[in-house]
mmCIF file of C-alpha atoms in Angstrom:
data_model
loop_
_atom_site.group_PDB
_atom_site.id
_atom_site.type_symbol
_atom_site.label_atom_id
_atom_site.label_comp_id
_atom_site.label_asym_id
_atom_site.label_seq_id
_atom_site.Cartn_x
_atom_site.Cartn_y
_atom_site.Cartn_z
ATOM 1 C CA UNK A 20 0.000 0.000 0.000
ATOM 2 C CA UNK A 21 0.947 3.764 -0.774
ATOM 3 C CA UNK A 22 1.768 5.705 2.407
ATOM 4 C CA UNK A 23 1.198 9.560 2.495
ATOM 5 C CA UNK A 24 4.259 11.015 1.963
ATOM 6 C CA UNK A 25 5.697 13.611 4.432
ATOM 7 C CA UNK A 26 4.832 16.600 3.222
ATOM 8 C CA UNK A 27 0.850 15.608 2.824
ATOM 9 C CA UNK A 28 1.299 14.665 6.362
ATOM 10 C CA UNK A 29 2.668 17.846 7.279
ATOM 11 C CA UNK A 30 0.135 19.955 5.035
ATOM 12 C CA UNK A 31 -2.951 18.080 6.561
ATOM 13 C CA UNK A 32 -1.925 18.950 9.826
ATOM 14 C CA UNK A 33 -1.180 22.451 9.710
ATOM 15 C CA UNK A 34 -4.798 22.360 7.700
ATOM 16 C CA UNK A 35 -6.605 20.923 10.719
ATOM 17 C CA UNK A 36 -4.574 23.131 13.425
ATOM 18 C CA UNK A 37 -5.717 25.900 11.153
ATOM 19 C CA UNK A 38 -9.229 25.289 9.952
ATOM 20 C CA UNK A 39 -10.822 23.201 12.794
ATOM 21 C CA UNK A 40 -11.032 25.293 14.969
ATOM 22 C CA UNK A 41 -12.330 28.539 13.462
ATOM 23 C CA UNK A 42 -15.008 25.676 12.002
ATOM 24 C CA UNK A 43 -15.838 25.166 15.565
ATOM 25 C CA UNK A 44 -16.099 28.548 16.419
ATOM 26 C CA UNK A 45 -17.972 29.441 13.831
ATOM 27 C CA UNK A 46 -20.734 26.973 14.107
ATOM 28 C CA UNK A 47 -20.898 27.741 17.716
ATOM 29 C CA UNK A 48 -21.511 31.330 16.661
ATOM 30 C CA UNK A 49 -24.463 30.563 14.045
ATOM 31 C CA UNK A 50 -25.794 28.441 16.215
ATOM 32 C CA UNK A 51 -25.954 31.420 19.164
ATOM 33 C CA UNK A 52 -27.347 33.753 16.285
ATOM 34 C CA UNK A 53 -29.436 31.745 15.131
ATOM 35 C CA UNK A 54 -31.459 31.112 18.565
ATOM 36 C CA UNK A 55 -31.687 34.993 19.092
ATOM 37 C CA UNK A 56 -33.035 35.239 15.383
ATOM 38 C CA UNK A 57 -35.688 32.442 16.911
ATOM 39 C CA UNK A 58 -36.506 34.458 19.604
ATOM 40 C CA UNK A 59 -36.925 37.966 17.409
ATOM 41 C CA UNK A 60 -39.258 36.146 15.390
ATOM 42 C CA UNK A 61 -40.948 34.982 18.202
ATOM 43 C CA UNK A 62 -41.290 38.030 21.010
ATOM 44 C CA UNK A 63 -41.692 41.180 19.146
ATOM 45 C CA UNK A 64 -39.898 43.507 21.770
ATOM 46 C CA UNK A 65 -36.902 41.702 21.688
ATOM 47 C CA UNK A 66 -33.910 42.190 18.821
ATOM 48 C CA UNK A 67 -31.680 40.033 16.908
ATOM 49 C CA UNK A 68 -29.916 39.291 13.877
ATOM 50 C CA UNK A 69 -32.008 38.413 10.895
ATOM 51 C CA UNK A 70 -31.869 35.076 10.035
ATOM 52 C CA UNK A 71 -29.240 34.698 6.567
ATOM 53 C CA UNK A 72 -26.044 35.890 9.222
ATOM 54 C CA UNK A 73 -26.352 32.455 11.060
ATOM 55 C CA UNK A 74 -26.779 29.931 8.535
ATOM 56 C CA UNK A 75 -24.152 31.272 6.573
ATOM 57 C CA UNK A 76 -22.137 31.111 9.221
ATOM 58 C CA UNK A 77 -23.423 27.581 10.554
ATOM 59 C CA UNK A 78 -22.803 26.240 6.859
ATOM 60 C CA UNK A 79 -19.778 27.896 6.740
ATOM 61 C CA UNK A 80 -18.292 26.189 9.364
ATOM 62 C CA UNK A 81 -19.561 22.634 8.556
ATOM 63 C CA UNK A 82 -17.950 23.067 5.202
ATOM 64 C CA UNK A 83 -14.651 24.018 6.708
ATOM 65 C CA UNK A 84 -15.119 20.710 8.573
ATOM 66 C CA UNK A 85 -15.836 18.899 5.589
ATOM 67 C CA UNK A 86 -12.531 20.057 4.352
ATOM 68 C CA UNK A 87 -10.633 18.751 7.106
ATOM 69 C CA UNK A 88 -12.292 15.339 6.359
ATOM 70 C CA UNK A 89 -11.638 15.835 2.457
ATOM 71 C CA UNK A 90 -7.680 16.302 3.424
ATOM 72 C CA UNK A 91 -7.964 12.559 4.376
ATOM 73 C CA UNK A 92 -7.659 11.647 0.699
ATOM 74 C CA UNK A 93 -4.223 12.613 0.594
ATOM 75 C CA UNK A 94 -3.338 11.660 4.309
ATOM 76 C CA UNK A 95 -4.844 10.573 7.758
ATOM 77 C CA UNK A 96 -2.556 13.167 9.607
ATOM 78 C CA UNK A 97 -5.434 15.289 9.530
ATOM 79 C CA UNK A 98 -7.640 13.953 11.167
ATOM 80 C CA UNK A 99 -5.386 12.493 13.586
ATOM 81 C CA UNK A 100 -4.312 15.911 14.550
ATOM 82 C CA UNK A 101 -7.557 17.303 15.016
ATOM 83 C CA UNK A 102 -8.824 14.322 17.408
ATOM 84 C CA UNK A 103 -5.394 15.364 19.445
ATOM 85 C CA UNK A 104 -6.654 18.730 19.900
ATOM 86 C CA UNK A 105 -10.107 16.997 22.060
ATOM 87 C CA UNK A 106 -7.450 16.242 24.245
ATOM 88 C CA UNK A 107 -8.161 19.661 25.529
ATOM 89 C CA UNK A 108 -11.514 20.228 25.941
ATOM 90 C CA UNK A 109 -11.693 16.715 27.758
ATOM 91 C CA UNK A 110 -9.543 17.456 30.570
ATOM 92 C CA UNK A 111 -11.301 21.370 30.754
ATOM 93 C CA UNK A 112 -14.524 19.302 31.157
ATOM 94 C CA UNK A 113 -13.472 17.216 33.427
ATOM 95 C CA UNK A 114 -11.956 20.171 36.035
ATOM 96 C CA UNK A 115 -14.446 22.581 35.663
ATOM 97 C CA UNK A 116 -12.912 25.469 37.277
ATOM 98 C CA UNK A 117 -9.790 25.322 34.950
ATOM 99 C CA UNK A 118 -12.406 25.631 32.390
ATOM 100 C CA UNK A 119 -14.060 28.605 33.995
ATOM 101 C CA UNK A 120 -10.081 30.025 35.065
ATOM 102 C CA UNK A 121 -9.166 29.412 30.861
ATOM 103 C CA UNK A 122 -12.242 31.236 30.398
ATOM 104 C CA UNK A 123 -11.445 34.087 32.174
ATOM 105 C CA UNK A 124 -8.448 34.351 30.962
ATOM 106 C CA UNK A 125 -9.183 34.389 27.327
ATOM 107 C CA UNK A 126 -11.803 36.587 27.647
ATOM 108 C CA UNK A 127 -11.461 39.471 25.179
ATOM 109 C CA UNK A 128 -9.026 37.579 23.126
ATOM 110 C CA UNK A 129 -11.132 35.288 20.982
ATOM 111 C CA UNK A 130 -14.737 36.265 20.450
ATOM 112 C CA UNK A 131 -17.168 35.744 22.827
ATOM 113 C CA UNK A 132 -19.240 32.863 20.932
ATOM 114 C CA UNK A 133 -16.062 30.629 20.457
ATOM 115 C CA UNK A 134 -15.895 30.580 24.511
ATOM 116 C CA UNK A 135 -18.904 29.726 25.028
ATOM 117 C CA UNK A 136 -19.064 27.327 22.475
ATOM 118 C CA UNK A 137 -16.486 25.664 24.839
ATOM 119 C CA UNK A 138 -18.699 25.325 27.759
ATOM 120 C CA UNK A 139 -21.481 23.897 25.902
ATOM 121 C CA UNK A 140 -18.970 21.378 24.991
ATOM 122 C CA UNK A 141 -19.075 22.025 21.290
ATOM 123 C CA UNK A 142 -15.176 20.780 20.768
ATOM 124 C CA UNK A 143 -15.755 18.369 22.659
ATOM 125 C CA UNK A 144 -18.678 16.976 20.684
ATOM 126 C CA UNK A 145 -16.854 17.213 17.012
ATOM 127 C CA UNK A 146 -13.418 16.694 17.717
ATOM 128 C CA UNK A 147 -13.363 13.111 19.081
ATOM 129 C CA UNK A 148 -15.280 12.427 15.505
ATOM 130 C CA UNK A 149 -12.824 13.611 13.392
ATOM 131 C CA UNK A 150 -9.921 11.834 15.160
ATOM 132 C CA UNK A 151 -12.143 8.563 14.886
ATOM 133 C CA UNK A 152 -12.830 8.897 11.481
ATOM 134 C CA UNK A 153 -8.820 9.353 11.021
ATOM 135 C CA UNK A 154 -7.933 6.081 12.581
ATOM 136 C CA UNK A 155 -10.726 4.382 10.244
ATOM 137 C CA UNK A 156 -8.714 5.616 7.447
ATOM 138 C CA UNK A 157 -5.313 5.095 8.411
ATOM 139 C CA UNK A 158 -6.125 1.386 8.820
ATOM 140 C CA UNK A 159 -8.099 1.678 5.299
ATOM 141 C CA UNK A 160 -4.957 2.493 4.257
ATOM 142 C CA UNK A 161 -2.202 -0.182 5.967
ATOM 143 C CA UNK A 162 -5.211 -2.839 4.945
ATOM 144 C CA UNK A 163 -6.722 -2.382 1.930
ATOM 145 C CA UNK A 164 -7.942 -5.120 1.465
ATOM 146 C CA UNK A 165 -11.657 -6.520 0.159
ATOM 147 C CA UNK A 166 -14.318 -5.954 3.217
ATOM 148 C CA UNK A 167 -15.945 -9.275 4.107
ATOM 149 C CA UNK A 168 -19.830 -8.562 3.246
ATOM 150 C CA UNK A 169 -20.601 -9.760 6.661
ATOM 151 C CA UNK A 170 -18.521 -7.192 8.418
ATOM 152 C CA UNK A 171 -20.331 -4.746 5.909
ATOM 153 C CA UNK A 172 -23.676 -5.804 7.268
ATOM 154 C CA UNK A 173 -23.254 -6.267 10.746
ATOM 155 C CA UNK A 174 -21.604 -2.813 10.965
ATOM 156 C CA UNK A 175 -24.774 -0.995 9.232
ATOM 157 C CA UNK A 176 -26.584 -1.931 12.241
ATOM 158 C CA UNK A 177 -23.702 -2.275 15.446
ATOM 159 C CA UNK A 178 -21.750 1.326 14.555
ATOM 160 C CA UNK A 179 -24.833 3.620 14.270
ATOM 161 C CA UNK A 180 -26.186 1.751 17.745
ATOM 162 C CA UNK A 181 -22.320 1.996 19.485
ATOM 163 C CA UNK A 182 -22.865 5.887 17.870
ATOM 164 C CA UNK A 183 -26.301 6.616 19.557
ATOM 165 C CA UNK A 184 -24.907 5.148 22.963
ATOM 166 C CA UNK A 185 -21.433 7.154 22.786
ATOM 167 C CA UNK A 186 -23.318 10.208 21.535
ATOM 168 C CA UNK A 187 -25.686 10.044 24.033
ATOM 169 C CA UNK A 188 -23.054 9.535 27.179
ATOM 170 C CA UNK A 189 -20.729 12.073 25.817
ATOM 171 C CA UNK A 190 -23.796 14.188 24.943
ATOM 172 C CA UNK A 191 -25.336 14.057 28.907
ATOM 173 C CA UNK A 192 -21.726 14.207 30.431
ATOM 174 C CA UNK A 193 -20.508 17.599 27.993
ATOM 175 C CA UNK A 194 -24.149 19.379 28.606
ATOM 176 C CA UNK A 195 -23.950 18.333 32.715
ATOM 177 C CA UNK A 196 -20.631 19.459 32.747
ATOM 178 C CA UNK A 197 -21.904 22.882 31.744
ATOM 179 C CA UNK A 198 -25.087 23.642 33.352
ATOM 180 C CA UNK A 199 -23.314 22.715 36.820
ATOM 181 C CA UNK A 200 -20.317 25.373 35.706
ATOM 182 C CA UNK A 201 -22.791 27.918 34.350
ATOM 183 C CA UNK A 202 -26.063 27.394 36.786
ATOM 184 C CA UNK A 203 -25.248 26.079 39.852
ATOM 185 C CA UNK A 204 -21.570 27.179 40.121
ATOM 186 C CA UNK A 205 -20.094 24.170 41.186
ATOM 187 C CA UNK A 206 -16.598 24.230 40.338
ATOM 188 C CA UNK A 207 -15.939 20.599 41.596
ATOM 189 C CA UNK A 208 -15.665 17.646 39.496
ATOM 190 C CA UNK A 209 -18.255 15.527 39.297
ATOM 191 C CA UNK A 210 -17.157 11.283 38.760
ATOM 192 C CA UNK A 211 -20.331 10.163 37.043
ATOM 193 C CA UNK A 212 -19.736 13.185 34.838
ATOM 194 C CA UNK A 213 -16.325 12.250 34.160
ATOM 195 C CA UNK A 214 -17.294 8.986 33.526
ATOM 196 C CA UNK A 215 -19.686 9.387 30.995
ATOM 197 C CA UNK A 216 -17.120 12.180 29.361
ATOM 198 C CA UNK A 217 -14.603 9.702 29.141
ATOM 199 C CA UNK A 218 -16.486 6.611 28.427
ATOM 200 C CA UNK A 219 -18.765 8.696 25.516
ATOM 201 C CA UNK A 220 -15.480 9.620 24.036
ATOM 202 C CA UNK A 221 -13.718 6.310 23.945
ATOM 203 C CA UNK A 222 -16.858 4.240 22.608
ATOM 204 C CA UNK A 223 -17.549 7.324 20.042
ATOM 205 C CA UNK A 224 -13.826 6.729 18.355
ATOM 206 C CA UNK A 225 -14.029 2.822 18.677
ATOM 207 C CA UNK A 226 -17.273 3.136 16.924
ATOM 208 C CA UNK A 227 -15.616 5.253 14.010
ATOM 209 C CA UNK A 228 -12.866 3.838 13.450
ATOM 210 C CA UNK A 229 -14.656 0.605 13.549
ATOM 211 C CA UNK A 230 -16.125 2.146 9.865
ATOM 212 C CA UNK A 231 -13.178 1.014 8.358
ATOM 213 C CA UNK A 232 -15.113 -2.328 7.823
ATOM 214 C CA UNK A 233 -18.449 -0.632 7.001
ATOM 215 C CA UNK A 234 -17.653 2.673 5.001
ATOM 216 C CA UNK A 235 -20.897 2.858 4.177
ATOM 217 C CA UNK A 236 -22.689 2.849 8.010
ATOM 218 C CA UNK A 237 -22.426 6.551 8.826
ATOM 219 C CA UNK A 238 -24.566 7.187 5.738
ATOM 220 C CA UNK A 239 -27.872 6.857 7.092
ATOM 221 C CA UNK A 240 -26.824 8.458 10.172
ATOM 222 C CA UNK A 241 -25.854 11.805 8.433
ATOM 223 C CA UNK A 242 -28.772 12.298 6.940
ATOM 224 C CA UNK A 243 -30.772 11.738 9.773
ATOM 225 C CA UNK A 244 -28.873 14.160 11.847
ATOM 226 C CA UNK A 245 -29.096 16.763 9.183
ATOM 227 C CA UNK A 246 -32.913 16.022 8.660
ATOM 228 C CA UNK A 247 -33.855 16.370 12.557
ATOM 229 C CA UNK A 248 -31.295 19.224 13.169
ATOM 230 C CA UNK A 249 -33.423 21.048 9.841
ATOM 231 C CA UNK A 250 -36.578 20.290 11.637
ATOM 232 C CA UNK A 251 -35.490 21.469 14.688
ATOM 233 C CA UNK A 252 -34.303 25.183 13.436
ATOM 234 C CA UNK A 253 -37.460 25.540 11.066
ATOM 235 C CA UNK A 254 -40.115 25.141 14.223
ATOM 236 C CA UNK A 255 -39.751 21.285 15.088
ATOM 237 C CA UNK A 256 -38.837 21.755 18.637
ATOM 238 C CA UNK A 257 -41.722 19.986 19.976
ATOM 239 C CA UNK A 258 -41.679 16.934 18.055
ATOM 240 C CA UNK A 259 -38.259 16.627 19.088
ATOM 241 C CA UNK A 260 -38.825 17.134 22.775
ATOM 242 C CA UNK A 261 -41.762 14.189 22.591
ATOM 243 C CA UNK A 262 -38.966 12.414 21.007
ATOM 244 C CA UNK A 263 -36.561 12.306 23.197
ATOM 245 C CA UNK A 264 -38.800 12.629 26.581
ATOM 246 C CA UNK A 265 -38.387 9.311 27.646
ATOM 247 C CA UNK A 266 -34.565 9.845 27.850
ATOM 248 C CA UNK A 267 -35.353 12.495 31.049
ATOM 249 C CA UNK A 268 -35.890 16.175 31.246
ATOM 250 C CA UNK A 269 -32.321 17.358 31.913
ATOM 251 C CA UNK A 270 -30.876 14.873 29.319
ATOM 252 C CA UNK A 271 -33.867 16.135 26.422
ATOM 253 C CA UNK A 272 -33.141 19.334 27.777
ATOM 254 C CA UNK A 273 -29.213 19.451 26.943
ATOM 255 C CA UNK A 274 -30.128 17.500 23.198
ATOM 256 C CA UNK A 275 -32.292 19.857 22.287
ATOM 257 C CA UNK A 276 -29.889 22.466 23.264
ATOM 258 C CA UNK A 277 -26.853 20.986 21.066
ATOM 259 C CA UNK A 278 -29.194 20.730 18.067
ATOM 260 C CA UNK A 279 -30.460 24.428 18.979
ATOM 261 C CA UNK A 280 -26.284 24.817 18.347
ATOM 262 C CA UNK A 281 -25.944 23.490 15.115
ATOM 263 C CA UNK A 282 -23.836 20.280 16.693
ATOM 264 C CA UNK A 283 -25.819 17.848 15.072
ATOM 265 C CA UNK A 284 -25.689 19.044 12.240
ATOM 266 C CA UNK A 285 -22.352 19.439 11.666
ATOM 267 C CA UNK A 286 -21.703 15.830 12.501
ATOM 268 C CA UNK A 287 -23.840 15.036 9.742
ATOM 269 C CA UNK A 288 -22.245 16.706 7.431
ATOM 270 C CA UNK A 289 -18.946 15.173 8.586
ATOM 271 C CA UNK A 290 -20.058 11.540 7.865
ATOM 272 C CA UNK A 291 -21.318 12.144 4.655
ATOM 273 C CA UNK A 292 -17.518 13.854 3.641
ATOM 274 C CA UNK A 293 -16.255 10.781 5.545
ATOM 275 C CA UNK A 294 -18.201 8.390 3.252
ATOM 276 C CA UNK A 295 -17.041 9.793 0.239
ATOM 277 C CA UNK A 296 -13.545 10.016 1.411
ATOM 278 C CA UNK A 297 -13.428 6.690 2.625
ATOM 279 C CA UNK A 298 -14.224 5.068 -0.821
ATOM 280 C CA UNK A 299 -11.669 6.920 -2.042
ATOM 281 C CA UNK A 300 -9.173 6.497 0.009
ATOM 282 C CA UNK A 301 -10.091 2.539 -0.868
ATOM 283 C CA UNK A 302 -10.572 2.683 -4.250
ATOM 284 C CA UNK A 303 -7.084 4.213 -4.543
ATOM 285 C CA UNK A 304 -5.464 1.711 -1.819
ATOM 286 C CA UNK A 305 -6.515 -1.782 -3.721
ATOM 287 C CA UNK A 306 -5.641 0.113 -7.337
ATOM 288 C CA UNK A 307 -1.540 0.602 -5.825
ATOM 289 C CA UNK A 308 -2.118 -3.068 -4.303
ATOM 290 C CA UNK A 309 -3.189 -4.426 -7.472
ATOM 291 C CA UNK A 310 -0.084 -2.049 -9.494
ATOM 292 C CA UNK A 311 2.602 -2.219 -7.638
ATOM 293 C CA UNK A 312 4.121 0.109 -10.176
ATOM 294 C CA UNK A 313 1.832 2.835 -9.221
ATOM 295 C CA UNK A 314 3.257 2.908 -5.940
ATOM 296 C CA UNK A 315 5.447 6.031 -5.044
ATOM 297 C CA UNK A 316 8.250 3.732 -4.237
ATOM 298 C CA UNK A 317 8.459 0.702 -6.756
ATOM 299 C CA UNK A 318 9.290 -2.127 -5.125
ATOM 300 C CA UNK A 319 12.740 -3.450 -4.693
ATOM 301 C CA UNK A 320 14.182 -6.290 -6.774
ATOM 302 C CA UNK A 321 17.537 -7.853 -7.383
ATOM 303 C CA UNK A 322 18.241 -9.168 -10.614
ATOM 304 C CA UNK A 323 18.109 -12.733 -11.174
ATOM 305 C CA UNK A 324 21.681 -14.637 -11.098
ATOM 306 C CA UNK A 325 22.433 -15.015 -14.978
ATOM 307 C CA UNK A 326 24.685 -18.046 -15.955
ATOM 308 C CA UNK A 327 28.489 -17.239 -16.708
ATOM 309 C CA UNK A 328 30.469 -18.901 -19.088
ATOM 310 C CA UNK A 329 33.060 -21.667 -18.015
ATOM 311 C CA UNK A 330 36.230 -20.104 -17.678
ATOM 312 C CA UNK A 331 39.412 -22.348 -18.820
ATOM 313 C CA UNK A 332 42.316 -22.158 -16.830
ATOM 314 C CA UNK A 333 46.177 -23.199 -18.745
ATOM 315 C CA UNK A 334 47.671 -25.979 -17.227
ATOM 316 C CA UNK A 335 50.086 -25.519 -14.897
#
């Protein structure tokens, strides 16, 4: 198989340290707009921005994410990089008064939106899925190989199911995190918080990278994501909320307040880049298996011994 040379890797990289997060920050800030454009429409007296500033800015930003998936084509390092950088926001969830001291801190440095982006936990929702989706194709690189149909199957129905769990734990634990910093003040950490932070996070990326097998099984996910997270900004909010009632209050409560931020959304349009990116990336992989002259390094091979002629000696 073809590895990504050295400079893609480096290019990639500097592309995600660049790009990712001003994607974050800038569906964090539609998604803020966009809920005071809600509520101009629906109390009179109150003011806000008219409705075209935050879904050019929300689709701005998922497209900038979509370009940090696209960059996969050429190499992994990416996405790699990018799941590196969740690194971050996990440990500021999980000690919630470093979060509030960072927040303090960078107060009047970065705009507003981007910080509190970070205590809803927006990072912390999307960056775990793009370093996920870079392991699945670093492996569909190393192993490209024909999926067994089985696998294919099996992982239609297991990843989106490991997805809804993960996405749900991380979902709760990110959204917790931030009402007790933001509404209660408590500054402590909390260990079933933590828990479901860490545990979210962990079964989120083995359930992406498990997509290596079934390329196709974040499909139907994206488009439902995109199609609830549609019907939720166009008036849907209470079909929704029936939905997810039997989950709990608080836990409906913080959903409906990630898809009120775009974060759904964005994921979805994430796994439908990934989709297309991963059949790429395999298409390409088994054509250099199958050609090994297409390969950026041809193989090595040493001539076969040829047959020399008898040498005659004079006699001594």
């Amino acid at each position: 198989m073809r590895a990504s040379t050295w400079i893609a890797r480096i290019i990639t990289s500097v592309i995600a340290l660049i790009v990712t997060p001003i994607a974050l920050g800038m569906v964090a800030t539609g998604g803020m707009q966009w809920r005071f454009a809600v509520m101009a429409g629906a109390y009179p007296g109150f003011e806000g921005p008219s409705l075209a500033v935050p879904v050019l800015q929300v689709a701005g930003g998922g497209l900038l994410l979509m370009a940090v998936v696209f960059t996969g084509i050429w190499s992994s390092a990416g996405l790699l990089t990018a799941g590196v950088l969740s690194l971050a926001p996990l440990v500021l969830a999980s000690a919630p008064a470093l979060m509030m001291g960072l927040y303090r801190l960078l107060n009047g440095a970065i705009p507003r939106e981007w910080l509190d982006g970070l205590l809803m936990g927006i990072p912390l929702l999307l960056l775990p899925v793009l370093g996920g989706l870079g392991i699945a194709l670093m492996m569909l690189r190393r192993h490209p190989g024909p999926l067994p149909r089985a696998g294919n199957v099996i992982g239609l129905f297991v990843i989106p199911l490991a997805l809804l769990l993960g996405g749900w734990a991380l979902a709760w634990g990110a959204g917790s995190a931030s009402r007790q910093l933001m509404q209660y003040l408590r500054f402590d950490a909390v260990p079933l918080v933590v828990l479901a932070i860490i545990g979210g996070t962990l079964l989120t990326v083995a359930a992406l990278a498990a997509t290596r097998w079934s390329p196709y099984a974040l499909l139907l996910p994206g488009v439902v994501l995109i199609v609830l997270n549609m019907l939720m900004l166009f008036g849907g909010d209470l079909v929704l909320l029936r939905m997810f009632a039997p989950l709990g209050v608080d836990v409906a409560g913080i959903i409906l307040q990630l898809f009120e931020y775009c974060v759904p959304l964005a994921v979805g349009f994430v796994y439908l880049a990934f989709t297309v990116t991963a059949l790429i990336v395999q298409r390409r992989s088994l054509r250099v298996s199958d050609d090994p002259a297409a390969a950026d390094v041809p193989p090595t091979a040493y001539p076969e011994p040829q047959p020399q002629p008898q040498q005659s000696y004079p006699a001594p």
